[in-house]
GROMACS .gro file of C-alpha atoms in nm:
model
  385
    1UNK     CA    1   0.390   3.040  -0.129
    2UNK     CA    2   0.649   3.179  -0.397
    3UNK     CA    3   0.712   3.006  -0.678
    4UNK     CA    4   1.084   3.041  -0.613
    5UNK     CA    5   1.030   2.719  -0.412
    6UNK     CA    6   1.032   2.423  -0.632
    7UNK     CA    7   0.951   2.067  -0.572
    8UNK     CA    8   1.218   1.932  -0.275
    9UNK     CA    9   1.053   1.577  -0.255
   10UNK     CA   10   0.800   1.303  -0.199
   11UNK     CA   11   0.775   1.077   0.133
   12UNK     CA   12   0.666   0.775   0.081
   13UNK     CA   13   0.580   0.520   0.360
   14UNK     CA   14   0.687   0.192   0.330
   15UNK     CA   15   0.678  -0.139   0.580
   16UNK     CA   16   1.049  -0.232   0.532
   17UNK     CA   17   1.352  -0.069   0.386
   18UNK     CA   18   1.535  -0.339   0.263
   19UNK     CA   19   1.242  -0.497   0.110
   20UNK     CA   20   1.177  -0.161  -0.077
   21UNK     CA   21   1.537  -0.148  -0.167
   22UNK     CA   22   1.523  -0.513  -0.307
   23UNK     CA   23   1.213  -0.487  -0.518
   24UNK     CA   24   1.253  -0.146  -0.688
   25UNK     CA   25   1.599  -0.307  -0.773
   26UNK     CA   26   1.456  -0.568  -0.898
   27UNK     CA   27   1.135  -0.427  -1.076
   28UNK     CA   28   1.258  -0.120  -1.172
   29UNK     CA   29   1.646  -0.113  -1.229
   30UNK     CA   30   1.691   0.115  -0.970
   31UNK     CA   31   1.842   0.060  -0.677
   32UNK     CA   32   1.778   0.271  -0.366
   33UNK     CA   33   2.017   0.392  -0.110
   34UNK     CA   34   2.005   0.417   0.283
   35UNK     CA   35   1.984   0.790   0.361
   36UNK     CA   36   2.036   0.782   0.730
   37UNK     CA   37   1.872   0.759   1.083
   38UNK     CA   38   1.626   1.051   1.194
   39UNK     CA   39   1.686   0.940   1.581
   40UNK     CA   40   1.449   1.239   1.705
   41UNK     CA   41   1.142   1.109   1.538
   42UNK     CA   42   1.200   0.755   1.506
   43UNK     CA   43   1.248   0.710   1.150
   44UNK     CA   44   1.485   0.610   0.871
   45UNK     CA   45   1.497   0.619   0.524
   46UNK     CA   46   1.618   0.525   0.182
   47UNK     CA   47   1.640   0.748  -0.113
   48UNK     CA   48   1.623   0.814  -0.487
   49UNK     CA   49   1.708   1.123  -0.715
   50UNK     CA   50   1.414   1.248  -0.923
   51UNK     CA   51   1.514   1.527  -1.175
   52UNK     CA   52   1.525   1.874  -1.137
   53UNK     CA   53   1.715   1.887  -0.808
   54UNK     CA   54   1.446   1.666  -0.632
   55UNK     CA   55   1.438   1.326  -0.490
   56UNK     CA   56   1.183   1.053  -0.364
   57UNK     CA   57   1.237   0.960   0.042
   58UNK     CA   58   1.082   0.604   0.153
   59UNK     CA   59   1.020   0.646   0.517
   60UNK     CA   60   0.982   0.325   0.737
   61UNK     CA   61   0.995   0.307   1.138
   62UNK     CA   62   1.319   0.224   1.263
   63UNK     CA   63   1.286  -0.078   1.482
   64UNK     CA   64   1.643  -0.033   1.597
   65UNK     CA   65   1.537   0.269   1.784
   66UNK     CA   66   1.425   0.120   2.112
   67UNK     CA   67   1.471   0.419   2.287
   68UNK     CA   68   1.213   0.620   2.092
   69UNK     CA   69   0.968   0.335   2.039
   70UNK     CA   70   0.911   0.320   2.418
   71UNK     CA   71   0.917   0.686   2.450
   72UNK     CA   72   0.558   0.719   2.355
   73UNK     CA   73   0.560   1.011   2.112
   74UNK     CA   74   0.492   1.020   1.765
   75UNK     CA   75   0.730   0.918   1.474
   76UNK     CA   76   0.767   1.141   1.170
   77UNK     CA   77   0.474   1.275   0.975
   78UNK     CA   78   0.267   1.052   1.205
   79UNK     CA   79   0.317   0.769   1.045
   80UNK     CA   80   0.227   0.429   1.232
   81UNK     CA   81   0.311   0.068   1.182
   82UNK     CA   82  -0.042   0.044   1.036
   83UNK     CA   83   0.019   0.344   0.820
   84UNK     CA   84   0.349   0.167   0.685
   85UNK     CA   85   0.176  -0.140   0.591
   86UNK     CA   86   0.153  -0.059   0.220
   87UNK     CA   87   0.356   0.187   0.068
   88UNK     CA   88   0.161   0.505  -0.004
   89UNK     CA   89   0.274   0.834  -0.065
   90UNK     CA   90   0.222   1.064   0.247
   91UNK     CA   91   0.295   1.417   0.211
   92UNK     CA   92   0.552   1.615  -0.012
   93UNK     CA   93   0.811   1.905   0.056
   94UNK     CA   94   0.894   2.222  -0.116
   95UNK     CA   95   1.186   2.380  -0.084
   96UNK     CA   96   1.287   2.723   0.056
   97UNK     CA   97   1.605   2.935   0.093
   98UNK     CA   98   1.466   3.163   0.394
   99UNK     CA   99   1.170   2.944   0.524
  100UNK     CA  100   1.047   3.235   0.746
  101UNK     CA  101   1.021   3.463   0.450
  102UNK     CA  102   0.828   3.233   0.271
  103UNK     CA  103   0.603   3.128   0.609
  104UNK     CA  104   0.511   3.515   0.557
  105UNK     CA  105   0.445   3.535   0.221
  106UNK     CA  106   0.234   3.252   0.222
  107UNK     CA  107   0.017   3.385   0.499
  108UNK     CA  108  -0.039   3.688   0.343
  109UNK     CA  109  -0.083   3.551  -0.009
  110UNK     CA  110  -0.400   3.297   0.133
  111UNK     CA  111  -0.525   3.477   0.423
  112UNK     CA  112  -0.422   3.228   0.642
  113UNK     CA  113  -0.209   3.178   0.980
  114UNK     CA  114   0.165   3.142   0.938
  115UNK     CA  115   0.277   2.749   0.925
  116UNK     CA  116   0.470   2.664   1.249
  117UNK     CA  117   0.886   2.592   1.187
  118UNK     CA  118   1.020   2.329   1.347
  119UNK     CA  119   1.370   2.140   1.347
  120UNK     CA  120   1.490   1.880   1.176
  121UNK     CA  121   1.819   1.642   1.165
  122UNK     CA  122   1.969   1.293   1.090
  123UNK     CA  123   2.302   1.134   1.065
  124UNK     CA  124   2.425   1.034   0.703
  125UNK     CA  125   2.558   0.663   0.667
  126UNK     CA  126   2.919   0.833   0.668
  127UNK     CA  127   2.827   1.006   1.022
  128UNK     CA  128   2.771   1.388   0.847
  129UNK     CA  129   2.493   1.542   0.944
  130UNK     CA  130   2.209   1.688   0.787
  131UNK     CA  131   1.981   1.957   0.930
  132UNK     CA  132   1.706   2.152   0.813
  133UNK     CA  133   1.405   2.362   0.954
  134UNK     CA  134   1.047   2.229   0.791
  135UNK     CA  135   0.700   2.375   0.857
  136UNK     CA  136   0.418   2.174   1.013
  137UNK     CA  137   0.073   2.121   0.906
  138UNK     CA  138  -0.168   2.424   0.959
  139UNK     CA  139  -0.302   2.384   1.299
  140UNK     CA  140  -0.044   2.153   1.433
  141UNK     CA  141   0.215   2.206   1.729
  142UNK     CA  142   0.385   1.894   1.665
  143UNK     CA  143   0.525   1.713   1.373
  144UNK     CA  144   0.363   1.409   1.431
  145UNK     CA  145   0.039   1.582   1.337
  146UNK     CA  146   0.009   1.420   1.014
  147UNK     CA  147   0.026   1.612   0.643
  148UNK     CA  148  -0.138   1.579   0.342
  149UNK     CA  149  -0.153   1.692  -0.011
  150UNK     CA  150  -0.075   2.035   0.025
  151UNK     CA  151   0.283   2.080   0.035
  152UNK     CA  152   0.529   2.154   0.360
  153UNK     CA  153   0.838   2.392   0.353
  154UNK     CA  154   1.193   2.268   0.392
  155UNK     CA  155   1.482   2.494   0.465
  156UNK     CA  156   1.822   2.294   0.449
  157UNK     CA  157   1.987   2.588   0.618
  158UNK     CA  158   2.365   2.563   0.570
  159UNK     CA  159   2.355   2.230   0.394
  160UNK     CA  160   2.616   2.218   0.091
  161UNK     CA  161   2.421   2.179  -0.244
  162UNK     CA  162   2.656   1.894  -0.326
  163UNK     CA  163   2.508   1.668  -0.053
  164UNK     CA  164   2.149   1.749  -0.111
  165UNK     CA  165   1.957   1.406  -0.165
  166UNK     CA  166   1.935   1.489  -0.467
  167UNK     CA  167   2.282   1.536  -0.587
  168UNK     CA  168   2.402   1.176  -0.359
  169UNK     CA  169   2.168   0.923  -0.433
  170UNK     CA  170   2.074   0.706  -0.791
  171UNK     CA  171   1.988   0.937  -1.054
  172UNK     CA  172   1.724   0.788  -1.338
  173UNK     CA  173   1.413   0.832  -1.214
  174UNK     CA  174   1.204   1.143  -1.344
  175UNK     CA  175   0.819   1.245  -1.272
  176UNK     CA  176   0.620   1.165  -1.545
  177UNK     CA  177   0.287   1.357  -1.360
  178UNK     CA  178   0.155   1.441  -1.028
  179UNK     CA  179  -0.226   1.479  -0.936
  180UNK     CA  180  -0.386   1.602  -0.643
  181UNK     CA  181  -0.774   1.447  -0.620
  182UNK     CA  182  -0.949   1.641  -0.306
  183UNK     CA  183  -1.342   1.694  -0.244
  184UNK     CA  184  -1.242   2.093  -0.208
  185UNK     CA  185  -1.093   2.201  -0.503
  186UNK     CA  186  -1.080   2.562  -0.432
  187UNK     CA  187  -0.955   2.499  -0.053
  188UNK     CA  188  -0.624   2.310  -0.183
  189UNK     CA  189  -0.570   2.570  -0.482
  190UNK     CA  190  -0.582   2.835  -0.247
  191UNK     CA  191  -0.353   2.640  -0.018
  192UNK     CA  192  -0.135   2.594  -0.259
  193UNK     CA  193  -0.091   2.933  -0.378
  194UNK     CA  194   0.093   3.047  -0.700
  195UNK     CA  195   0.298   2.712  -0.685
  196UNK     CA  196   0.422   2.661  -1.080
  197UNK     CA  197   0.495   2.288  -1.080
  198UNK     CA  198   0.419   2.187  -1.509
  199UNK     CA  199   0.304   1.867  -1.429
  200UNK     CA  200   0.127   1.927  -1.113
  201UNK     CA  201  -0.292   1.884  -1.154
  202UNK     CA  202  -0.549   1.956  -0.883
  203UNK     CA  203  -0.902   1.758  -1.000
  204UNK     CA  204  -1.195   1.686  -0.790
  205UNK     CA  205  -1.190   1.306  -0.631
  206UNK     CA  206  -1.431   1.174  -0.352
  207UNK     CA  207  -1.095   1.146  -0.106
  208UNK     CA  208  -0.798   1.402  -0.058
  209UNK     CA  209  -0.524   1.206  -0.241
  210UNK     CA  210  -0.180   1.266  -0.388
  211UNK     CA  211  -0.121   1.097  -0.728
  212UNK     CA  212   0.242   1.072  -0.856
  213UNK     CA  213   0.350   0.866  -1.172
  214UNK     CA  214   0.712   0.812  -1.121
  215UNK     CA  215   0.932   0.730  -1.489
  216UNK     CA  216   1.216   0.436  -1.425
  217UNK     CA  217   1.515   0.279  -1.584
  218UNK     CA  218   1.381   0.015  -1.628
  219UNK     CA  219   1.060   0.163  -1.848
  220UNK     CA  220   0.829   0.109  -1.630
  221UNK     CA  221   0.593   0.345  -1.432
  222UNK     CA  222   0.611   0.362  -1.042
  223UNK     CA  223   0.247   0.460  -0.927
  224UNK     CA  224   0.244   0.619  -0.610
  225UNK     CA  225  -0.066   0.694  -0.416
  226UNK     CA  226  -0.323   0.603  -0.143
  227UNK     CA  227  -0.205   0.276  -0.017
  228UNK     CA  228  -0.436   0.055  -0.305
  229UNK     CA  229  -0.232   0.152  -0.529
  230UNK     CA  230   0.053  -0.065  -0.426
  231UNK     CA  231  -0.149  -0.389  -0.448
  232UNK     CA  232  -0.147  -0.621  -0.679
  233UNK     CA  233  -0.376  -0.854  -0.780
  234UNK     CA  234  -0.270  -1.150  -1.047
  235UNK     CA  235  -0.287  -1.463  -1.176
  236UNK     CA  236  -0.057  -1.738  -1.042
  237UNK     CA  237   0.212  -1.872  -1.289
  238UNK     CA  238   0.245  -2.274  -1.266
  239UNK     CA  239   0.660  -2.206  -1.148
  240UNK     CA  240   0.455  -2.009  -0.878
  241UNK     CA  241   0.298  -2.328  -0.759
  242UNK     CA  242   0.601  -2.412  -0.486
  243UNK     CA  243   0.537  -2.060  -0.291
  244UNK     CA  244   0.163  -2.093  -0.346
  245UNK     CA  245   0.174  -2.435  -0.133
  246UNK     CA  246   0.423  -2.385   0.108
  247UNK     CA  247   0.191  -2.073   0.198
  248UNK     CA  248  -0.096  -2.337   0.215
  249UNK     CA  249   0.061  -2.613   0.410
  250UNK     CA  250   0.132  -2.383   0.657
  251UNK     CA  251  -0.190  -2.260   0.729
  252UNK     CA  252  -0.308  -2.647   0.645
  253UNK     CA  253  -0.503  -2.566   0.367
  254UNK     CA  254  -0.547  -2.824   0.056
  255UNK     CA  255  -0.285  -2.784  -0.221
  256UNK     CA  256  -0.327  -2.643  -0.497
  257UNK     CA  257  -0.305  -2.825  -0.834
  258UNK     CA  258  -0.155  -2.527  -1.052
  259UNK     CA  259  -0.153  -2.719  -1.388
  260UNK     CA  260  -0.543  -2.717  -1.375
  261UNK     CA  261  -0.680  -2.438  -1.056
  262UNK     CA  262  -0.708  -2.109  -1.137
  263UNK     CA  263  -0.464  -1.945  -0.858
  264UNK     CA  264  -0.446  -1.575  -0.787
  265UNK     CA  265  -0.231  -1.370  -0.512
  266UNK     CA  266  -0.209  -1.020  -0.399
  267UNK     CA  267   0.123  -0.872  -0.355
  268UNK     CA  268   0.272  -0.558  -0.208
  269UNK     CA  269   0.588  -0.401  -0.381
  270UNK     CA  270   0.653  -0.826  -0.408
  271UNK     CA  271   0.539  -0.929  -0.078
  272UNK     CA  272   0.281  -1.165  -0.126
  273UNK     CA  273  -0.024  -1.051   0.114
  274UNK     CA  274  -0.345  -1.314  -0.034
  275UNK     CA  275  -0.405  -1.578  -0.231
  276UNK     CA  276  -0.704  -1.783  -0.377
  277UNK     CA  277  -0.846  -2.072  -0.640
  278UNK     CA  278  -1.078  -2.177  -0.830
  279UNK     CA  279  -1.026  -2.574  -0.777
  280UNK     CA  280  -1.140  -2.928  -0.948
  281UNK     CA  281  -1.342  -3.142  -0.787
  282UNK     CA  282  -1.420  -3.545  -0.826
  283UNK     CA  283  -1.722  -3.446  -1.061
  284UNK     CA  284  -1.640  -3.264  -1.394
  285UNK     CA  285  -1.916  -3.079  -1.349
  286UNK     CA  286  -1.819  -2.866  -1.041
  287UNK     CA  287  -1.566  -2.626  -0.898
  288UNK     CA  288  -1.438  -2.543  -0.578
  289UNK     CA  289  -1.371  -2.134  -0.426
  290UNK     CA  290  -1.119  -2.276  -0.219
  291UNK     CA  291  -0.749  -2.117  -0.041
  292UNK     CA  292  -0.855  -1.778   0.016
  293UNK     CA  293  -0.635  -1.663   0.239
  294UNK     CA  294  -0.497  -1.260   0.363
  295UNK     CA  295  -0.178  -1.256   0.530
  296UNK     CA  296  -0.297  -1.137   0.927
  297UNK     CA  297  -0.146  -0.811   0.912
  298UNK     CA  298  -0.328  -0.704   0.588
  299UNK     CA  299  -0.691  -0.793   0.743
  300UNK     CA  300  -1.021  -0.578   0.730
  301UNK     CA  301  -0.863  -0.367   0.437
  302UNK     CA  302  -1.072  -0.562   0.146
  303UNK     CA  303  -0.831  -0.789   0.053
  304UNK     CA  304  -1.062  -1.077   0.088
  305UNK     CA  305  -1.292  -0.941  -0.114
  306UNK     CA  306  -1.061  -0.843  -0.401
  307UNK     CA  307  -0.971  -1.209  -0.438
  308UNK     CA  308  -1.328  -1.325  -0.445
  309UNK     CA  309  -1.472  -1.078  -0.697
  310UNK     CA  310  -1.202  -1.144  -0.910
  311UNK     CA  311  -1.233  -1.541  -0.866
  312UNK     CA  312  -1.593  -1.451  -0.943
  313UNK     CA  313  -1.586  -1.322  -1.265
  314UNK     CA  314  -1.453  -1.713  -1.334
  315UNK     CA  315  -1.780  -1.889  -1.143
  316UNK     CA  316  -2.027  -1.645  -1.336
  317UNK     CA  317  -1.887  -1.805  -1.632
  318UNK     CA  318  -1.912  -2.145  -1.513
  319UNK     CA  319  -2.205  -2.133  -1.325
  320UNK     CA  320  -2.456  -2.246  -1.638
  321UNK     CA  321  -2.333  -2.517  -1.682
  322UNK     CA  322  -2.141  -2.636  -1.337
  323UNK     CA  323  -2.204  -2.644  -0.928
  324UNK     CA  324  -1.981  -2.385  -0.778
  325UNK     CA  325  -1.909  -2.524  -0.331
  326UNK     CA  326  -1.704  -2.328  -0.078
  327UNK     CA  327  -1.604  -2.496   0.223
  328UNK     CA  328  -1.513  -2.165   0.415
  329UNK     CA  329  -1.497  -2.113   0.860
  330UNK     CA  330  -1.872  -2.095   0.936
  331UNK     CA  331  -1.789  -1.718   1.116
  332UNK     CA  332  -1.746  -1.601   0.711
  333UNK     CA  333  -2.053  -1.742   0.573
  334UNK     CA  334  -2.248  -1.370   0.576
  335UNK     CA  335  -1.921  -1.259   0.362
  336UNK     CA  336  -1.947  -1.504   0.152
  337UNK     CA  337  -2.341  -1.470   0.120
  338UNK     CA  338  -2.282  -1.101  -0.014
  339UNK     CA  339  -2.095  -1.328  -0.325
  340UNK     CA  340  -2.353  -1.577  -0.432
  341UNK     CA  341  -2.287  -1.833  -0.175
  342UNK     CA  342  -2.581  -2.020   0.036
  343UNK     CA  343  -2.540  -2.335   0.268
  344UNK     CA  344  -2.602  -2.605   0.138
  345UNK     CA  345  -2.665  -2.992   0.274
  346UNK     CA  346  -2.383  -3.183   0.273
  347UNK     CA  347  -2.554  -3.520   0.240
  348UNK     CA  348  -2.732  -3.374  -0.063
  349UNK     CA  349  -2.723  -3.579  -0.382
  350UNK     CA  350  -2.544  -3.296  -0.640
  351UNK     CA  351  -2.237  -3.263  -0.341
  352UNK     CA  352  -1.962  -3.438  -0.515
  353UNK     CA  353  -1.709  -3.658  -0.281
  354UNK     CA  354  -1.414  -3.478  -0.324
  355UNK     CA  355  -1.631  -3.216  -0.102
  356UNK     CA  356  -1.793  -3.401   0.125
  357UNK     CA  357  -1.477  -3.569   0.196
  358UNK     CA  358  -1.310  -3.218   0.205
  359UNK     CA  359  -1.556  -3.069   0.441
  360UNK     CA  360  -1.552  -3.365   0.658
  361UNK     CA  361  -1.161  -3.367   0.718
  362UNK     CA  362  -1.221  -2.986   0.772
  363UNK     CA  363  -1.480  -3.039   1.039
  364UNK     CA  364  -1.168  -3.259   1.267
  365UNK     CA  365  -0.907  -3.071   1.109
  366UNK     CA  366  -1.032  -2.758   1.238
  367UNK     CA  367  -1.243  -2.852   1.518
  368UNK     CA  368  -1.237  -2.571   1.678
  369UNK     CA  369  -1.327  -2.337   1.394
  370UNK     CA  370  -1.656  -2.466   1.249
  371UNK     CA  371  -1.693  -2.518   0.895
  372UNK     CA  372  -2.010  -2.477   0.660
  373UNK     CA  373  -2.096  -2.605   0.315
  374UNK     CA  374  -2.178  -2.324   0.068
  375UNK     CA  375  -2.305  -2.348  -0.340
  376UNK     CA  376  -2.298  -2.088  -0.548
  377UNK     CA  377  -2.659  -1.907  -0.600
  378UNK     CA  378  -2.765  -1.673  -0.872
  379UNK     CA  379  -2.771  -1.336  -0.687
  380UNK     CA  380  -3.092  -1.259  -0.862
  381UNK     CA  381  -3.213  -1.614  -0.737
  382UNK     CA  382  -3.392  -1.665  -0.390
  383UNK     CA  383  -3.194  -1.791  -0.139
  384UNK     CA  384  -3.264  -2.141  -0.009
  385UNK     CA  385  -3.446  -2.141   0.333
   0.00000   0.00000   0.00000
């Protein structure tokens, strides 16, 4: 690959457009504009100008599409609705003046086979076009294929420089560094050829991952990544305590009592995905784990678990000197086992009534989910039999 083709831009996946567009407005003083449709793949997308001719792309399905969605073939870069979920950076372009040229040179410079070209187009919000050739992943026949760390080609053919993304979209943002972690160090260096990108650092990692620190208006630093790094997990604030409820009458959970409970939620780019307490009870001598909840989308990705080790750094504290309950859906007691947590009687004398009582209205309230009574146990403690 020559080094005559710099940095084009980063594709980021994201769930929702608008909600992108609304919180990097909002967090980062930047505000994000629709780039257009991409009605072959599936796809549209909202963009921002980086420095140096580049630009960042957040890529998100478009639902309007009908047409494609039943069609059964794959949406751009492969990206799914599960893919989408939480933004995370995908893949990244590089950009070429005579993309078959540089398909050559590229070849010949690694020893590998030429990248397939294929097509590309969408319609600008003021009905232009845009159209471009791009290469595909090694191997692949079709874009859907999937990329990675390692960099595709785009050739924007007879585009005008003047409405490059780059030159039509916000200008502010800058890359502070980019990082590429991969178990094969020598693999993605030699895929990557002479490329001569300052900032750009290839470092050993257990998982092939693209890393890009992204400088804002606003000061702050946009972290871009493998999808964990666009959660969130914090503390509750007490003017939080409306959201946090309405949340938990909903799913007819207790309330929580945010002048005294220790409340935290997981959020996505604002989107709040989890929450969880540590609670009162009648006895000043216990606590509750109580309100853990994951939003159903967001499910089996360790969310759950994120809010209780966090909330447990809190009972190991208490736990000297206070009884720690859980009154969790009996199918999650071997989850909550891995934390500490053992049944426990109900009718036994150290249960305070503000649990008993709780775990009783849970046993009609949610008949048909079965409830258990768990205390907190010393890990290094036997379990009771």
């Amino acid at each position: 690959m020559t080094s005559s083709c710099p940095l084009d831009h980063f594709v980021v996946a994201v769930p929702n457009l608008q909600d992108t567009i609304d919180y990097w407005t909002r967090h980062f003083g930047i505000t994000p504009v629709i780039g257009g449709r991409h009605t072959a793949t599936g796809t549209w997308n909202a963009l921002l100008a980086l420095e140096d001719g580049a630009y960042l792309e957040f890529l998100a399905i478009d639902d309007s599409n009908t047409e494609f969605a039943s069609s059964g073939k794959p949406y751009s870069f492969g990206v799914t609705r599960e893919k989408c979920l939480v933004p995370q950076i995908i893949t990244w372009a590089a950009r070429s003046t005579n993309i078959e040229e540089d398909v050559r040179y590229e070849s010949n410079a690694s020893g590998l086979e030429p990248l397939p070209i294929r097509n590309g187009s969408r319609t600008r919000p003021d009905g232009s076009r845009l159209e471009w050739k791009i290469t595909l992943p090694r191997g692949s026949k079709e874009q859907g294929d999937g990329y990675g760390v390692v960099p595709f080609l785009i050739d924007w053919l007879e585009t005008k420089p003047e409405i490059h993304p780059a030159q039509t979209t916000p200008k502010g943002c800058r890359v502070k560094s980019m990082k590429i972690l991969t178990p094969n160090v020598d693999r993605v260096a030699k895929e990557l050829g002479d490329r001569k990108i300052s900032y750009l650092r290839v470092e050993k990692g257990d998982v092939e991952e693209m890393v890009v620190e992204i400088e804002t208006p606003s000061g702050k630093t946009a972290t871009l990544g493998h999808w964990n790094r666009s959660i969130n997990l914090r503390n509750a604030s007490i003017d939080e305590g409306e959201k946090v409820n309405a949340i938990y009458n909903r799913l007819k959970f207790f309330p929580a009592k945010m002048d005294t409970d220790e409340t935290v939620v997981v959020e996505v780019w604002g989107r709040w995905i989890g929450l969880g307490r540590i609670a009162g009870t009648s006895e000043l001598s216990s606590r509750e784990m109580a309100g853990i909840w994951v939003d159903e989308e967001y499910r089996n990705r360790g969310i759950a678990r994120m809010i209780v080790s966090r909330l447990s750094a809190s009972i190991q504290k208490l736990a000297p000197t206070h009884s720690i309950f859980c009154v969790p859906f009996s199918k999650l007691d071997g989850f909550y086992k891995q934390f500490g947590f053992y049944p426990h009687d109900v009718n036994a004398s150290d249960v305070p009534e503000s649990i008993r009582s709780k775990f009783n209205i849970c046993a009609t309230r949610f008949a048909e989910t079965p409830c258990s009574l768990l205390k907190y146990q010393p890990l290094h403690m036997t379990p009771p039999t």
